[in-house]
Amino acid sequence: MDTSFPYCDQFGPFKVIHLYEPSLPLKAALVVDNVALGPAIGGIRMAEDVTTEECFRLARAMTYKNAAAGLPHGGGKAVIWADPKMPPQRKQEVVRAFAQGLRNEESYVFAPDMGMDEQCMAWIRDEVGRVVGLPSELGGIPLDELGATGWGLSHAVEVIAGECGFPVAGARFVVQGFGAVGKHAARFLGDKGAVLVGASDSRGAIRNEQGLDVARLIALKQQGGSVVDYPDASAISADELIEIQCELWIPAARPDVINRANVGRLNTRAVIQGANIPCTPEAEALLHRRGVLCLPDFIGNAGGVICASMEYHGATQATAFEAIEEKILRNTEQMLAIMKAQSLLPRQAAESLAQTRLQRAMAYRRYSLFSTAPHFL
Ligand SMILES: NC(=O)C1=CN([C@@H]2O[C@H](COP(=O)(O)OP(=O)(O)OC[C@H]3O[C@@H](n4cnc5c(N)ncnc54)[C@H](OP(=O)(O)O)[C@@H]3O)[C@@H](O)[C@H]2O)C=CC1
Ligand SMILES: O=C(O)CCC(=O)C(=O)O
């Protein structure tokens, strides 16, 4: 096997680019997976322990997510090897250099992921344009500030809870990672009467079976604190979060956090994947065998990119939020229908949904993964 192309299959990746500038330093990678549907949209992740393999897996998740959501966009993702909590001036230099390094990569539309926010997107806009998730002052729909992904997840939960046979009101849930996705998912689920019984961030984890006050936790995070500063809860180890008895367990941070080593300790009826690729395929199969319904990332967490795509095409915030609700309800229901009709795992059913659309688009092209037409990208 040729090891220079370790990730290739029929869907991509179309391009893998490494960026390096020693004076900053800047180390980054961009994977443009598949642009048969249009220019790739996918977030930029800043973390010290990212890998090119993680970037490829995240880019593939975007290819499926954008296809399943019916967006005119392919999938891509970028990673920057750096501490997202570095001083703001330094972060600005790194992000601006990253944008400059990719200024001619028109097959990729920049967007936010972990460690990035509206401010970072504004710097990119200032350098090269071609960016979504902008502050509203620059005509954007600030998807992280508004909680576009949490909004979508809360609608997927309605369908999943119905399928599992429990009401959302009163359902106990746990959120791992209290950032843009996790905190807003908690807020929208709290509005439906669900009860947050455990939460974590990069500094630790807490639990309270009587319920955590979501608004108070969000205020704490906004002031720069951690969930561990919340007073009315027991501090637990990050690892213990997985054992809390609940109806919904929501990973909203890093990849592969549910894996062969810990999946047996999950004590939930459903896993709602707010994060991208939070479960290994083996863990998903084990959960399915145990009757725990696992909603795949690219079906449930598509709210952010639906919002991003609609911003790119000039829609308003209200229209974007309506589209998120409609698309996520529909996709979750369709995925369950395929899963039951064909006796598949949830992810297999979801992939079948996405791949059908992708294959149709690819069949229209001279080259399967991209188009050569002027202005196609
Ligand atoms: N933003 C979006 O719209 C979308 C995001 N996603 C995915 O959701 C996930 C989260 O993204 P997002 O919310 O934007 O990222 P953020 O950077 O806004 O938040 C990440 C959160 O995870 C916490 N965290 C980091 N490492 C750990 C860890 N090891 N254990 C527990 N918590 C941890 C952070 O802690 P601290 O607060 O202490 O830094 C923070 O609270 C990612 O997988 C992303 O790809 C998917 C779809 C759309
Ligand atoms: O949040 C965005 O705008 C980009 C979407 C994305 O990266 C994701 O869905 O993981």
CSV table of C-alpha atoms and ligand atoms in Angstrom, one decimal:
chain,number,residue,atom,x,y,z
A,1,MET,CA,0.0,0.0,0.0
A,2,ASP,CA,1.2,3.5,-0.8
A,3,THR,CA,1.6,5.2,2.6
A,4,SER,CA,1.6,8.7,1.2
A,5,PHE,CA,-2.1,8.5,0.7
A,6,PRO,CA,-3.2,6.9,4.0
A,7,TYR,CA,-6.8,8.2,4.1
A,8,CYS,CA,-8.1,7.9,0.5
A,9,ASP,CA,-11.3,6.2,-0.5
A,10,GLN,CA,-14.0,6.8,-3.1
A,11,PHE,CA,-15.1,10.1,-1.3
A,12,GLY,CA,-11.8,11.8,-0.8
A,13,PRO,CA,-9.8,13.6,0.5
A,14,PHE,CA,-9.4,15.9,-2.5
A,15,LYS,CA,-6.6,17.9,-0.9
A,16,VAL,CA,-4.4,17.7,2.2
A,17,ILE,CA,-2.3,20.8,2.9
A,18,HIS,CA,0.3,21.4,5.7
A,19,LEU,CA,1.1,25.0,6.6
A,20,TYR,CA,4.3,25.9,8.4
A,21,GLU,CA,5.8,29.3,9.4
A,22,PRO,CA,8.6,29.0,11.9
A,23,SER,CA,8.8,32.7,12.9
A,24,LEU,CA,5.4,32.6,14.8
A,25,PRO,CA,5.4,29.6,14.9
A,26,LEU,CA,2.5,28.4,12.8
A,27,LYS,CA,1.8,24.7,12.3
A,28,ALA,CA,-1.6,23.9,10.7
A,29,ALA,CA,-3.3,21.5,8.3
A,30,LEU,CA,-6.2,21.8,6.0
A,31,VAL,CA,-8.1,18.8,4.6
A,32,VAL,CA,-10.6,19.5,1.8
A,33,ASP,CA,-12.4,16.2,1.6
A,34,ASN,CA,-14.9,16.3,-1.2
A,35,VAL,CA,-16.3,19.3,-3.1
A,36,ALA,CA,-18.7,17.6,-5.4
A,37,LEU,CA,-21.5,19.5,-3.8
A,38,GLY,CA,-19.7,22.9,-3.7
A,39,PRO,CA,-16.9,24.7,-1.8
A,40,ALA,CA,-16.1,22.9,1.5
A,41,ILE,CA,-17.3,24.4,4.7
A,42,GLY,CA,-15.9,23.1,8.0
A,43,GLY,CA,-14.5,24.6,11.1
A,44,ILE,CA,-10.9,25.4,12.2
A,45,ARG,CA,-9.9,23.6,15.4
A,46,MET,CA,-7.1,25.0,17.6
A,47,ALA,CA,-5.6,22.6,20.2
A,48,GLU,CA,-2.1,21.5,21.2
A,49,ASP,CA,-2.8,17.8,20.6
A,50,VAL,CA,-4.6,17.8,17.2
A,51,THR,CA,-3.4,15.5,14.4
A,52,THR,CA,-3.7,15.4,10.6
A,53,GLU,CA,-5.6,12.1,11.0
A,54,GLU,CA,-8.1,13.8,13.3
A,55,CYS,CA,-8.4,16.6,10.7
A,56,PHE,CA,-9.2,14.1,8.0
A,57,ARG,CA,-11.8,12.3,10.1
A,58,LEU,CA,-13.4,15.6,11.0
A,59,ALA,CA,-13.4,16.7,7.3
A,60,ARG,CA,-15.1,13.4,6.3
A,61,ALA,CA,-17.7,14.1,9.0
A,62,MET,CA,-18.3,17.5,7.4
A,63,THR,CA,-18.7,15.9,3.9
A,64,TYR,CA,-21.4,13.7,5.3
A,65,LYS,CA,-23.0,16.4,7.4
A,66,ASN,CA,-23.3,18.9,4.6
A,67,ALA,CA,-24.6,16.3,2.2
A,68,ALA,CA,-27.2,14.9,4.7
A,69,ALA,CA,-28.3,18.5,5.5
A,70,GLY,CA,-28.9,19.2,1.8
A,71,LEU,CA,-26.4,22.1,1.7
A,72,PRO,CA,-24.6,23.1,-1.5
A,73,HIS,CA,-21.2,22.6,0.2
A,74,GLY,CA,-18.6,19.9,0.4
A,75,GLY,CA,-16.7,19.0,3.5
A,76,GLY,CA,-13.4,20.2,4.9
A,77,LYS,CA,-11.7,20.9,8.2
A,78,ALA,CA,-8.6,22.7,9.4
A,79,VAL,CA,-6.5,22.3,12.5
A,80,ILE,CA,-3.9,24.6,14.1
A,81,TRP,CA,-1.4,23.1,16.6
A,82,ALA,CA,-1.5,25.7,19.4
A,83,ASP,CA,-3.0,26.6,22.8
A,84,PRO,CA,-6.4,28.3,22.2
A,85,LYS,CA,-6.0,30.2,25.4
A,86,MET,CA,-2.7,32.0,24.4
A,87,PRO,CA,-2.7,35.8,24.8
A,88,PRO,CA,-5.2,37.4,22.4
A,89,GLN,CA,-2.5,39.4,20.5
A,90,ARG,CA,-0.5,36.3,19.8
A,91,LYS,CA,-3.6,34.4,18.8
A,92,GLN,CA,-4.5,37.2,16.4
A,93,GLU,CA,-1.0,36.9,14.7
A,94,VAL,CA,-1.4,33.1,14.4
A,95,VAL,CA,-4.9,33.2,13.0
A,96,ARG,CA,-4.1,36.0,10.5
A,97,ALA,CA,-1.0,34.1,9.3
A,98,PHE,CA,-3.1,30.9,9.0
A,99,ALA,CA,-5.6,32.8,6.8
A,100,GLN,CA,-2.9,34.3,4.6
A,101,GLY,CA,-1.3,30.9,4.1
A,102,LEU,CA,-4.6,29.6,2.7
A,103,ARG,CA,-5.8,32.8,0.9
A,104,ASN,CA,-5.8,31.0,-2.5
A,105,GLU,CA,-7.5,27.8,-1.3
A,106,GLU,CA,-10.9,28.8,-2.8
A,107,SER,CA,-12.2,25.3,-2.3
A,108,TYR,CA,-12.4,26.0,1.4
A,109,VAL,CA,-14.7,28.4,3.3
A,110,PHE,CA,-13.3,29.2,6.8
A,111,ALA,CA,-15.5,28.5,9.8
A,112,PRO,CA,-15.2,28.2,13.6
A,113,ASP,CA,-14.6,24.9,15.6
A,114,MET,CA,-13.1,24.3,19.0
A,115,GLY,CA,-10.8,27.0,20.2
A,116,MET,CA,-12.1,29.5,17.6
A,117,ASP,CA,-14.9,32.1,17.9
A,118,GLU,CA,-16.5,35.0,16.1
A,119,GLN,CA,-13.6,37.3,16.8
A,120,CYS,CA,-11.2,34.9,15.1
A,121,MET,CA,-13.5,34.7,12.1
A,122,ALA,CA,-13.5,38.5,11.9
A,123,TRP,CA,-9.7,38.5,11.7
A,124,ILE,CA,-9.9,36.0,8.8
A,125,ARG,CA,-12.5,38.1,7.1
A,126,ASP,CA,-10.1,41.1,7.4
A,127,GLU,CA,-7.3,39.1,5.7
A,128,VAL,CA,-9.0,37.0,3.0
A,129,GLY,CA,-12.9,37.1,3.2
A,130,ARG,CA,-14.5,33.7,2.4
A,131,VAL,CA,-15.5,33.1,6.0
A,132,VAL,CA,-18.7,32.3,8.0
A,133,GLY,CA,-19.6,32.5,11.7
A,134,LEU,CA,-18.9,36.2,11.7
A,135,PRO,CA,-20.0,38.8,14.4
A,136,SER,CA,-23.4,40.3,13.6
A,137,GLU,CA,-21.6,43.8,13.2
A,138,LEU,CA,-19.9,42.3,10.1
A,139,GLY,CA,-23.2,40.9,8.7
A,140,GLY,CA,-22.8,37.4,10.2
A,141,ILE,CA,-25.0,35.2,12.2
A,142,PRO,CA,-22.9,34.5,15.2
A,143,LEU,CA,-23.7,30.8,15.4
A,144,ASP,CA,-21.6,30.0,18.6
A,145,GLU,CA,-23.0,33.0,20.5
A,146,LEU,CA,-26.6,32.1,19.5
A,147,GLY,CA,-26.1,28.4,20.0
A,148,ALA,CA,-27.1,27.2,16.5
A,149,THR,CA,-25.8,23.7,17.2
A,150,GLY,CA,-27.4,23.4,20.6
A,151,TRP,CA,-30.7,24.5,19.1
A,152,GLY,CA,-30.5,21.7,16.5
A,153,LEU,CA,-29.4,19.1,19.1
A,154,SER,CA,-32.4,20.0,21.2
A,155,HIS,CA,-34.7,19.1,18.3
A,156,ALA,CA,-32.9,15.9,17.6
A,157,VAL,CA,-33.5,15.0,21.3
A,158,GLU,CA,-37.2,15.3,20.8
A,159,VAL,CA,-37.2,12.6,18.2
A,160,ILE,CA,-34.7,10.4,20.1
A,161,ALA,CA,-36.6,10.6,23.4
A,162,GLY,CA,-39.8,9.7,21.5
A,163,GLU,CA,-38.0,6.7,20.0
A,164,CYS,CA,-36.6,5.6,23.4
A,165,GLY,CA,-40.0,6.1,25.1
A,166,PHE,CA,-39.3,8.9,27.7
A,167,PRO,CA,-40.5,12.5,27.7
A,168,VAL,CA,-37.9,15.3,27.3
A,169,ALA,CA,-39.4,17.1,30.3
A,170,GLY,CA,-37.8,15.6,33.4
A,171,ALA,CA,-35.2,13.7,31.4
A,172,ARG,CA,-31.8,13.8,33.2
A,173,PHE,CA,-28.8,14.7,31.0
A,174,VAL,CA,-25.1,15.1,31.3
A,175,VAL,CA,-22.9,17.4,29.1
A,176,GLN,CA,-19.2,16.8,28.6
A,177,GLY,CA,-17.6,20.1,27.5
A,178,PHE,CA,-19.4,23.3,28.4
A,179,GLY,CA,-18.4,25.4,25.4
A,180,ALA,CA,-20.4,26.8,22.5
A,181,VAL,CA,-22.2,23.5,21.8
A,182,GLY,CA,-22.5,22.1,25.3
A,183,LYS,CA,-23.8,25.1,27.1
A,184,HIS,CA,-26.4,26.0,24.5
A,185,ALA,CA,-27.6,22.4,24.3
A,186,ALA,CA,-28.0,22.5,28.1
A,187,ARG,CA,-29.9,25.8,27.8
A,188,PHE,CA,-32.3,24.7,25.1
A,189,LEU,CA,-32.9,21.3,26.8
A,190,GLY,CA,-33.4,23.1,30.1
A,191,ASP,CA,-36.1,25.2,28.4
A,192,LYS,CA,-37.9,22.0,27.5
A,193,GLY,CA,-37.8,20.8,31.2
A,194,ALA,CA,-34.8,18.4,31.0
A,195,VAL,CA,-32.6,18.4,34.1
A,196,LEU,CA,-28.8,18.8,33.8
A,197,VAL,CA,-27.2,16.4,36.4
A,198,GLY,CA,-23.5,16.5,35.4
A,199,ALA,CA,-21.2,18.7,33.4
A,200,SER,CA,-17.5,19.1,32.7
A,201,ASP,CA,-15.0,21.4,31.0
A,202,SER,CA,-11.2,21.3,30.5
A,203,ARG,CA,-10.6,21.9,34.2
A,204,GLY,CA,-12.9,19.3,35.8
A,205,ALA,CA,-16.4,17.9,36.3
A,206,ILE,CA,-19.3,18.2,38.7
A,207,ARG,CA,-22.6,16.4,39.5
A,208,ASN,CA,-25.8,17.1,41.3
A,209,GLU,CA,-28.7,14.6,41.0
A,210,GLN,CA,-31.2,17.4,42.0
A,211,GLY,CA,-30.1,19.4,38.9
A,212,LEU,CA,-27.6,22.1,38.1
A,213,ASP,CA,-28.7,25.7,37.3
A,214,VAL,CA,-27.8,26.1,33.6
A,215,ALA,CA,-28.1,29.9,33.5
A,216,ARG,CA,-25.8,30.1,36.6
A,217,LEU,CA,-23.3,27.8,35.0
A,218,ILE,CA,-23.3,29.7,31.7
A,219,ALA,CA,-22.8,33.0,33.6
A,220,LEU,CA,-19.8,31.4,35.5
A,221,LYS,CA,-18.2,30.3,32.2
A,222,GLN,CA,-18.8,33.7,30.7
A,223,GLN,CA,-16.9,35.3,33.5
A,224,GLY,CA,-14.0,33.1,32.7
A,225,GLY,CA,-14.6,30.5,35.4
A,226,SER,CA,-14.9,26.7,35.2
A,227,VAL,CA,-17.8,24.4,36.0
A,228,VAL,CA,-15.8,23.3,39.1
A,229,ASP,CA,-16.4,26.8,40.6
A,230,TYR,CA,-20.1,26.1,40.7
A,231,PRO,CA,-21.0,25.9,44.4
A,232,ASP,CA,-24.0,23.6,44.7
A,233,ALA,CA,-22.5,20.4,43.3
A,234,SER,CA,-20.0,17.6,44.1
A,235,ALA,CA,-16.7,17.8,42.3
A,236,ILE,CA,-15.9,14.5,40.5
A,237,SER,CA,-13.1,13.4,38.2
A,238,ALA,CA,-13.5,13.9,34.5
A,239,ASP,CA,-13.6,10.1,34.2
A,240,GLU,CA,-16.5,9.7,36.6
A,241,LEU,CA,-18.8,11.8,34.5
A,242,ILE,CA,-19.4,8.8,32.3
A,243,GLU,CA,-21.0,6.8,35.1
A,244,ILE,CA,-23.8,9.3,36.0
A,245,GLN,CA,-27.2,7.7,35.6
A,246,CYS,CA,-29.2,9.7,33.1
A,247,GLU,CA,-31.4,9.5,30.0
A,248,LEU,CA,-29.2,11.5,27.7
A,249,TRP,CA,-25.4,11.7,27.7
A,250,ILE,CA,-24.0,14.5,25.5
A,251,PRO,CA,-20.3,14.6,24.5
A,252,ALA,CA,-19.5,18.1,23.4
A,253,ALA,CA,-15.7,18.3,23.4
A,254,ARG,CA,-13.0,16.0,22.0
A,255,PRO,CA,-12.9,12.9,19.7
A,256,ASP,CA,-13.0,9.3,20.8
A,257,VAL,CA,-14.0,10.1,24.4
A,258,ILE,CA,-16.4,7.1,24.4
A,259,ASN,CA,-14.3,4.0,23.6
A,260,ARG,CA,-13.9,0.3,24.2
A,261,ALA,CA,-12.3,1.0,27.7
A,262,ASN,CA,-15.1,3.1,29.1
A,263,VAL,CA,-18.3,2.4,27.1
A,264,GLY,CA,-19.4,-0.3,29.5
A,265,ARG,CA,-19.6,2.3,32.3
A,266,LEU,CA,-22.1,4.5,30.4
A,267,ASN,CA,-25.4,4.5,32.3
A,268,THR,CA,-27.7,6.2,29.9
A,269,ARG,CA,-30.6,5.5,27.4
A,270,ALA,CA,-29.2,7.6,24.6
A,271,VAL,CA,-26.0,9.3,23.5
A,272,ILE,CA,-26.5,12.5,21.6
A,273,GLN,CA,-23.2,13.4,19.8
A,274,GLY,CA,-22.8,17.1,20.1
A,275,ALA,CA,-19.0,16.7,19.5
A,276,ASN,CA,-17.7,15.4,16.2
A,277,ILE,CA,-16.4,11.8,16.2
A,278,PRO,CA,-16.8,11.5,20.0
A,279,CYS,CA,-17.4,7.7,19.9
A,280,THR,CA,-15.1,5.0,18.4
A,281,PRO,CA,-16.9,2.8,15.9
A,282,GLU,CA,-16.4,-0.2,18.2
A,283,ALA,CA,-18.1,1.7,21.1
A,284,GLU,CA,-21.0,2.6,18.9
A,285,ALA,CA,-21.5,-1.0,18.0
A,286,LEU,CA,-21.4,-2.0,21.7
A,287,LEU,CA,-23.9,0.6,22.6
A,288,HIS,CA,-26.3,-0.6,19.9
A,289,ARG,CA,-26.0,-4.1,21.2
A,290,ARG,CA,-27.0,-2.9,24.7
A,291,GLY,CA,-30.0,-1.0,23.3
A,292,VAL,CA,-28.5,2.5,23.9
A,293,LEU,CA,-29.5,4.7,21.0
A,294,CYS,CA,-26.5,6.7,19.7
A,295,LEU,CA,-27.3,9.7,17.5
A,296,PRO,CA,-24.4,10.2,15.1
A,297,ASP,CA,-22.6,13.5,15.1
A,298,PHE,CA,-23.3,14.5,11.5
A,299,ILE,CA,-27.0,14.1,11.9
A,300,GLY,CA,-27.5,15.8,15.3
A,301,ASN,CA,-24.9,18.5,15.4
A,302,ALA,CA,-25.5,20.0,11.9
A,303,GLY,CA,-27.1,23.1,13.3
A,304,GLY,CA,-23.8,25.1,13.2
A,305,VAL,CA,-23.0,24.4,9.6
A,306,ILE,CA,-26.6,24.9,8.4
A,307,CYS,CA,-26.5,28.3,10.0
A,308,ALA,CA,-23.0,28.9,8.5
A,309,SER,CA,-24.2,28.0,5.0
A,310,MET,CA,-27.3,30.1,5.3
A,311,GLU,CA,-25.1,33.1,6.4
A,312,TYR,CA,-22.9,32.5,3.4
A,313,HIS,CA,-25.9,32.7,1.1
A,314,GLY,CA,-27.4,35.8,2.7
A,315,ALA,CA,-30.2,34.4,4.9
A,316,THR,CA,-31.4,36.0,8.2
A,317,GLN,CA,-31.0,34.5,11.6
A,318,ALA,CA,-34.7,33.6,11.9
A,319,THR,CA,-34.7,31.7,8.6
A,320,ALA,CA,-31.5,29.9,9.6
A,321,PHE,CA,-32.9,28.7,12.9
A,322,GLU,CA,-36.2,27.6,11.2
A,323,ALA,CA,-34.1,25.6,8.6
A,324,ILE,CA,-32.0,24.0,11.4
A,325,GLU,CA,-35.1,22.8,13.2
A,326,GLU,CA,-36.7,21.4,10.0
A,327,LYS,CA,-33.6,19.7,8.6
A,328,ILE,CA,-32.6,18.1,11.9
A,329,LEU,CA,-36.0,16.8,12.8
A,330,ARG,CA,-36.3,15.4,9.2
A,331,ASN,CA,-32.9,13.8,9.1
A,332,THR,CA,-33.2,12.2,12.6
A,333,GLU,CA,-36.5,10.7,11.6
A,334,GLN,CA,-35.2,9.5,8.3
A,335,MET,CA,-32.1,8.0,9.9
A,336,LEU,CA,-34.3,6.0,12.4
A,337,ALA,CA,-36.5,4.8,9.5
A,338,ILE,CA,-33.6,3.5,7.5
A,339,MET,CA,-32.0,2.0,10.6
A,340,LYS,CA,-35.2,0.0,11.4
A,341,ALA,CA,-36.1,-0.9,7.8
A,342,GLN,CA,-32.6,-2.3,7.0
A,343,SER,CA,-31.5,-3.4,10.5
A,344,LEU,CA,-28.5,-1.1,10.5
A,345,LEU,CA,-26.5,0.7,13.2
A,346,PRO,CA,-27.5,4.4,13.5
A,347,ARG,CA,-24.2,5.5,11.9
A,348,GLN,CA,-24.6,3.0,8.9
A,349,ALA,CA,-28.2,4.4,8.4
A,350,ALA,CA,-26.9,8.0,8.6
A,351,GLU,CA,-24.0,7.3,6.1
A,352,SER,CA,-26.4,5.7,3.7
A,353,LEU,CA,-28.5,8.9,3.8
A,354,ALA,CA,-25.5,11.1,3.1
A,355,GLN,CA,-23.7,8.9,0.6
A,356,THR,CA,-26.8,8.6,-1.6
A,357,ARG,CA,-26.9,12.4,-2.1
A,358,LEU,CA,-23.1,12.6,-2.5
A,359,GLN,CA,-23.0,9.9,-5.1
A,360,ARG,CA,-25.7,11.5,-7.1
A,361,ALA,CA,-23.7,14.8,-7.2
A,362,MET,CA,-20.4,13.0,-7.9
A,363,ALA,CA,-22.0,11.3,-10.9
A,364,TYR,CA,-22.6,14.8,-12.6
A,365,ARG,CA,-18.9,15.6,-12.5
A,366,ARG,CA,-16.1,14.9,-15.0
A,367,TYR,CA,-13.8,14.3,-12.0
A,368,SER,CA,-15.8,12.7,-9.2
A,369,LEU,CA,-14.6,14.8,-6.2
A,370,PHE,CA,-14.6,18.3,-7.8
A,371,SER,CA,-15.8,20.4,-10.7
A,372,THR,CA,-13.6,22.3,-13.1
A,373,ALA,CA,-16.4,24.8,-14.0
A,374,PRO,CA,-15.6,28.5,-13.6
A,375,HIS,CA,-17.2,29.9,-10.4
A,376,PHE,CA,-18.2,26.5,-9.3
A,377,LEU,CA,-16.1,27.0,-6.2
B,1,LIG,N1,-19.4,25.1,17.4
B,1,LIG,C1,-20.3,24.5,16.7
B,1,LIG,O1,-21.3,25.0,16.2
B,1,LIG,C2,-20.0,23.0,16.4
B,1,LIG,C3,-19.1,22.3,17.1
B,1,LIG,N2,-19.1,20.9,17.0
B,1,LIG,C4,-18.2,20.1,17.8
B,1,LIG,O2,-18.6,20.2,19.1
B,1,LIG,C5,-17.4,20.1,19.9
B,1,LIG,C6,-17.3,21.3,20.8
B,1,LIG,O3,-17.1,22.4,20.0
B,1,LIG,P1,-17.4,23.9,20.6
B,1,LIG,O4,-18.4,23.8,21.6
B,1,LIG,O5,-17.5,24.8,19.4
B,1,LIG,O6,-15.9,24.2,21.2
B,1,LIG,P2,-15.6,25.2,22.4
B,1,LIG,O7,-14.2,25.5,22.2
B,1,LIG,O8,-16.5,26.4,22.4
B,1,LIG,O9,-15.9,24.4,23.7
B,1,LIG,C7,-15.3,23.2,24.0
B,1,LIG,C8,-15.6,22.9,25.5
B,1,LIG,O10,-15.0,21.6,25.8
B,1,LIG,C9,-14.2,21.8,26.9
B,1,LIG,N3,-13.1,20.8,26.9
B,1,LIG,C10,-12.0,20.8,26.2
B,1,LIG,N4,-11.3,19.7,26.5
B,1,LIG,C11,-12.1,18.9,27.3
B,1,LIG,C12,-11.9,17.7,27.9
B,1,LIG,N5,-10.8,17.0,27.7
B,1,LIG,N6,-12.9,17.2,28.8
B,1,LIG,C13,-14.0,18.0,29.0
B,1,LIG,N7,-14.2,19.2,28.4
B,1,LIG,C14,-13.2,19.6,27.6
B,1,LIG,C15,-13.8,23.2,27.0
B,1,LIG,O11,-13.4,23.6,28.3
B,1,LIG,P3,-13.0,25.1,28.7
B,1,LIG,O12,-14.3,25.8,28.7
B,1,LIG,O13,-12.4,24.9,30.0
B,1,LIG,O14,-12.0,25.5,27.6
B,1,LIG,C16,-15.0,23.9,26.5
B,1,LIG,O15,-15.9,24.0,27.5
B,1,LIG,C17,-16.3,19.8,19.0
B,1,LIG,O16,-16.2,18.4,18.8
B,1,LIG,C18,-16.8,20.5,17.7
B,1,LIG,O17,-16.2,19.9,16.5
B,1,LIG,C19,-19.9,20.3,16.1
B,1,LIG,C20,-20.8,21.0,15.3
B,1,LIG,C21,-20.9,22.4,15.3
B,2,LIG,O1,-19.5,25.7,13.0
B,2,LIG,C1,-19.3,25.9,11.7
B,2,LIG,O2,-19.6,26.9,11.2
B,2,LIG,C2,-18.7,24.9,10.9
B,2,LIG,C3,-19.3,23.6,11.1
B,2,LIG,C4,-18.4,22.7,11.7
B,2,LIG,O3,-17.2,22.8,11.7
B,2,LIG,C5,-19.0,21.5,12.3
B,2,LIG,O4,-20.2,21.3,12.1
B,2,LIG,O5,-18.2,20.7,12.9
